[in-house]
Structures are given as structure tokens and as C-alpha cells.
CSV table of C-alpha atoms and ligand atoms in Angstrom, one decimal:
chain,number,residue,atom,x,y,z
A,576,MET,CA,21.8,87.6,-33.7
A,577,LYS,CA,22.4,90.4,-36.1
A,578,ARG,CA,23.0,89.1,-39.6
A,579,SER,CA,25.7,91.2,-41.2
A,580,VAL,CA,27.3,91.0,-44.6
A,581,ILE,CA,30.4,92.6,-46.1
A,582,TYR,CA,30.2,93.8,-49.6
A,583,PRO,CA,33.8,94.4,-50.7
A,584,GLY,CA,34.9,96.0,-54.0
A,585,SER,CA,36.8,98.7,-55.7
A,586,PHE,CA,33.7,100.9,-56.3
A,587,ASP,CA,35.8,103.0,-58.6
A,588,PRO,CA,33.2,104.5,-59.1
A,589,LEU,CA,30.1,103.2,-57.3
A,590,THR,CA,27.5,102.5,-60.1
A,591,ASN,CA,23.8,102.1,-60.2
A,592,GLY,CA,24.5,98.3,-60.4
A,593,HIS,CA,26.3,98.4,-57.1
A,594,ILE,CA,23.5,100.4,-55.6
A,595,ASN,CA,20.9,97.9,-56.7
A,596,ILE,CA,22.9,95.2,-54.9
A,597,ILE,CA,23.3,97.1,-51.7
A,598,LYS,CA,19.6,98.1,-51.6
A,599,ARG,CA,18.5,94.5,-52.1
A,600,ALA,CA,21.1,93.3,-49.5
A,601,SER,CA,19.8,95.7,-46.9
A,602,SER,CA,16.4,94.2,-47.2
A,603,THR,CA,17.8,90.7,-46.7
A,604,PHE,CA,20.5,91.4,-44.0
A,605,ASP,CA,20.4,93.5,-40.8
A,606,GLU,CA,23.6,95.3,-41.7
A,607,VAL,CA,25.5,95.8,-44.9
A,608,ILE,CA,29.1,96.9,-44.6
A,609,VAL,CA,30.2,98.3,-48.0
A,610,SER,CA,33.9,98.2,-47.9
A,611,VAL,CA,36.2,99.8,-50.4
A,612,ALA,CA,39.4,97.8,-51.1
A,613,ILE,CA,42.6,99.7,-51.0
A,614,ASN,CA,44.6,98.3,-53.9
A,615,SER,CA,47.6,100.3,-54.9
A,616,ASN,CA,48.2,98.0,-57.9
A,617,LYS,CA,45.0,99.0,-59.6
A,618,SER,CA,45.0,102.4,-61.4
A,619,SER,CA,42.1,104.3,-60.0
A,620,LEU,CA,39.9,107.3,-61.1
A,621,MET,CA,38.8,108.2,-57.5
A,622,THR,CA,40.8,108.1,-54.3
A,623,VAL,CA,39.6,105.6,-51.7
A,624,ASP,CA,38.4,108.4,-49.5
A,625,GLN,CA,36.5,110.0,-52.4
A,626,ARG,CA,34.8,106.7,-53.0
A,627,VAL,CA,33.9,106.2,-49.3
A,628,LYS,CA,32.5,109.7,-49.1
A,629,ALA,CA,30.3,109.2,-52.2
A,630,ILE,CA,28.9,105.9,-51.0
A,631,LYS,CA,28.2,107.4,-47.6
A,632,LYS,CA,26.3,110.2,-49.3
A,633,VAL,CA,24.2,107.9,-51.3
A,634,PHE,CA,23.2,105.7,-48.3
A,635,ALA,CA,23.1,108.5,-45.7
A,636,LYS,CA,19.5,107.7,-45.0
A,637,ASN,CA,19.8,103.9,-45.0
A,638,LYS,CA,20.7,103.0,-41.3
A,639,LYS,CA,21.5,99.4,-42.3
A,640,VAL,CA,24.3,100.4,-44.6
A,641,LYS,CA,27.8,101.2,-43.2
A,642,VAL,CA,30.7,102.2,-45.3
A,643,ASP,CA,34.3,101.4,-44.6
A,644,LYS,CA,37.6,100.7,-46.3
A,645,PHE,CA,40.1,97.8,-45.9
A,646,GLU,CA,43.6,96.8,-47.0
A,647,GLY,CA,45.0,93.4,-47.3
A,648,LEU,CA,43.3,90.0,-47.0
A,649,LEU,CA,39.5,90.1,-47.1
A,650,VAL,CA,39.2,87.2,-44.7
A,651,GLN,CA,41.4,89.0,-42.1
A,652,TYR,CA,39.3,92.1,-42.5
A,653,ALA,CA,36.1,90.1,-42.1
A,654,LYS,CA,37.5,88.5,-38.9
A,655,SER,CA,38.4,91.9,-37.4
A,656,LYS,CA,34.7,93.0,-38.2
A,657,LYS,CA,33.4,89.6,-36.7
A,658,VAL,CA,31.5,89.0,-39.9
A,659,ASN,CA,31.5,85.6,-41.7
A,660,THR,CA,29.5,86.5,-44.8
A,661,ILE,CA,30.7,88.1,-47.9
A,662,LEU,CA,28.4,89.4,-50.5
A,663,ARG,CA,29.3,89.7,-54.2
A,664,GLY,CA,27.3,90.6,-57.3
A,665,MET,CA,27.1,88.3,-60.3
A,666,ARG,CA,26.6,89.7,-63.8
A,667,THR,CA,27.9,87.3,-66.4
A,668,VAL,CA,29.6,84.0,-66.8
A,669,GLN,CA,32.9,86.0,-66.8
A,670,ASP,CA,32.1,87.2,-63.3
A,671,PHE,CA,31.3,83.6,-62.3
A,672,GLU,CA,34.8,82.2,-63.1
A,673,TYR,CA,36.6,84.9,-61.1
A,674,GLU,CA,34.1,85.0,-58.2
A,675,MET,CA,34.2,81.2,-57.8
A,676,GLN,CA,37.9,81.3,-57.5
A,677,MET,CA,37.7,84.1,-54.9
A,678,ALA,CA,35.0,82.5,-52.9
A,679,THR,CA,36.7,79.1,-52.8
A,680,SER,CA,40.2,80.7,-51.9
A,681,ASN,CA,38.6,82.7,-49.1
A,682,ASN,CA,36.8,79.7,-47.7
A,683,LYS,CA,40.1,77.7,-47.8
A,684,LEU,CA,41.9,80.6,-45.9
A,685,ASN,CA,39.1,80.7,-43.3
A,686,SER,CA,36.4,77.9,-43.4
A,687,LYS,CA,34.0,80.1,-41.5
A,688,ILE,CA,33.8,82.5,-44.4
A,689,GLU,CA,30.8,82.0,-46.8
A,690,THR,CA,30.3,84.0,-49.9
A,691,VAL,CA,26.8,84.7,-51.1
A,692,PHE,CA,26.0,86.0,-54.5
A,693,MET,CA,23.2,88.2,-55.8
A,694,VAL,CA,22.4,88.1,-59.5
A,695,ALA,CA,22.5,91.5,-61.1
A,696,ASP,CA,19.3,93.1,-62.1
A,697,ALA,CA,18.9,92.9,-65.8
A,698,LYS,CA,18.5,96.7,-65.8
A,699,PHE,CA,22.0,97.1,-64.6
A,700,SER,CA,23.9,94.0,-65.6
A,701,HIS,CA,25.7,95.9,-68.5
A,702,ILE,CA,27.2,98.4,-66.1
A,703,SER,CA,30.7,98.2,-64.8
A,704,SER,CA,33.1,100.7,-63.2
A,705,SER,CA,35.5,100.1,-65.9
A,706,LEU,CA,32.9,101.0,-68.6
A,707,ILE,CA,32.2,104.3,-66.7
A,708,LYS,CA,35.9,105.0,-66.5
A,709,ASP,CA,36.2,104.6,-70.3
A,710,ILE,CA,33.2,106.8,-70.8
A,711,ILE,CA,34.5,109.5,-68.6
A,712,LYS,CA,38.0,109.5,-70.0
A,713,LEU,CA,36.6,109.8,-73.5
A,714,GLY,CA,34.6,112.9,-72.5
A,715,GLY,CA,31.2,111.1,-72.3
A,716,ASN,CA,28.4,111.5,-69.8
A,717,ALA,CA,28.0,108.8,-67.2
A,718,LYS,CA,24.8,110.3,-65.7
A,719,GLU,CA,22.7,107.3,-66.7
A,720,PHE,CA,25.0,104.8,-64.9
A,721,VAL,CA,26.0,106.5,-61.6
A,722,PRO,CA,24.2,108.3,-58.7
A,723,GLU,CA,24.3,112.1,-58.6
A,724,PRO,CA,27.0,112.4,-55.8
A,725,VAL,CA,29.3,110.2,-57.9
A,726,GLU,CA,28.6,112.2,-61.1
A,727,LYS,CA,29.4,115.4,-59.4
A,728,GLU,CA,32.6,114.0,-58.0
A,729,LEU,CA,33.6,112.7,-61.4
A,730,LYS,CA,33.1,116.1,-62.9
A,731,LYS,CA,35.3,117.7,-60.3
A,732,ILE,CA,38.0,115.2,-60.9
A,733,LEU,CA,37.8,115.7,-64.7
A,734,LYS,CA,38.1,119.5,-64.3
A,735,LYS,CA,41.2,119.1,-62.3
A,736,GLY,CA,42.5,116.9,-65.1
B,2193,LIG,P1,36.1,94.4,-57.7
B,2193,LIG,O1,37.3,95.1,-58.2
B,2193,LIG,O2,36.3,93.8,-56.3
B,2193,LIG,O3,35.5,93.4,-58.7
B,2193,LIG,P2,33.8,96.1,-58.3
B,2193,LIG,O4,33.6,97.5,-57.7
B,2193,LIG,O5,34.1,96.1,-59.7
B,2193,LIG,O6,35.0,95.5,-57.4
B,2193,LIG,O7,32.6,95.1,-58.0
B,2193,LIG,C1,32.3,94.8,-56.7
B,2193,LIG,C2,31.2,93.7,-56.8
B,2193,LIG,O8,30.0,94.3,-57.4
B,2193,LIG,C3,31.6,92.5,-57.5
B,2193,LIG,O9,31.0,91.4,-57.0
B,2193,LIG,C4,30.9,92.8,-58.9
B,2193,LIG,O10,30.7,91.5,-59.6
B,2193,LIG,C5,29.6,93.5,-58.5
B,2193,LIG,N1,29.1,94.3,-59.5
B,2193,LIG,C6,29.7,95.2,-60.2
B,2193,LIG,N2,28.9,95.8,-61.1
B,2193,LIG,C7,27.7,95.3,-60.9
B,2193,LIG,C8,26.4,95.5,-61.5
B,2193,LIG,N3,26.2,96.3,-62.5
B,2193,LIG,N4,25.4,94.7,-61.1
B,2193,LIG,C9,25.6,93.9,-60.0
B,2193,LIG,N5,26.8,93.6,-59.4
B,2193,LIG,C10,27.9,94.3,-59.9
């Protein structure tokens, strides 16, 4: 049986930390579905489609990585994909509290759903999308934290203002 996992998140923008998790997951699972959450409540830097496009570009050569988007309850989306495993990254104890709540709630909503965690690589554990957003908004260079296609996209977005 194919072992698939869904890696959901905002990915606004995709960072080198996310990439590290996706690469590691693709050597553990047969298929990694990176799925961008559509959340109109969160103020975003990139549109959902820009995020999907950038992730697709980064993983164009990795056949195990699929990119998608979803709206609404994650457990419903997982069911529609016939996947019972959710992947999340864990950086700090702050992540732990939120992630534990989410994982428990999702399992209560659908007992078939299991959430697995990958601990952030120490090289990337300081990176977050919100940090990148702050750097970009303040005119800084995020090159060190994001892949090239994302950096290019961010520059375009900045030019448009
Ligand atoms: P969300 O808004 O759903 O938290 P994010 O895009 O911020 O979406 O994060 C998606 C997942 O990736 C989360 O599980 C988060 O903890 C994890 N993550 C974010 N940044 C890193 C990083 N630098 N290293 C490892 N995991 C990370």
C-alpha cells in the first residue's frame, strides 16, 4: 500500500525550513502532498496560487511531492484525498502547544487521522514565514531563508507594492 502524507500549512512564503521537512518526508513516505491552506482570515503576502506555483517549481523534479490547496476542515480534505496521515514540523515548545491541540482536535474529529511530527533541523529551526514577511516588509533580503523561486516572486510582489 502506498504510504501518503499530507503536509498542510500556510506556506506564506515557503521557506528553507519547510523544504527541509518536505525533503525528509519524501524519503520516509511514498507520496507527500504539500497542501496550501486557503484562509481568508490571515493577512497574506502571496496569493494561494502564487504559493502553489512556487512550491511546484521547487519540487518539479521530485516525483514523490504533489502540491495542492484546500479550504475548510483539514480532516475533510484528508478524507477526500483518502489519506489518514498528517505531517507537521516542530521547531520549539511554542509550536508544541499549538500542534498538540490541533493534532488532538483532528483525531477527535476523525479517529483515523494520525498526525506525525518531524523535528526541525537545527539549521532551519529559527526560520518562520512571519519572520520572512517582516524582513521583506522592512526592505531586507530574505535570500538566506527562502528558495530562489520564492525570492523572485517576493521581489515581484514588492515592486508592485
Ligand atoms: P501554519 O500557518 O499552518 O502553521 P506554516 O506554513 O507556518 O503554516 O507551517 C507549516 C508547518 O511547517 C507547521 O507544522 C510548522 O510548524 C512547520 N514549520 C514552519 N517553519 C518550519 C521550520 N523552519 N522548520 C521546520 N518546520 C517548520
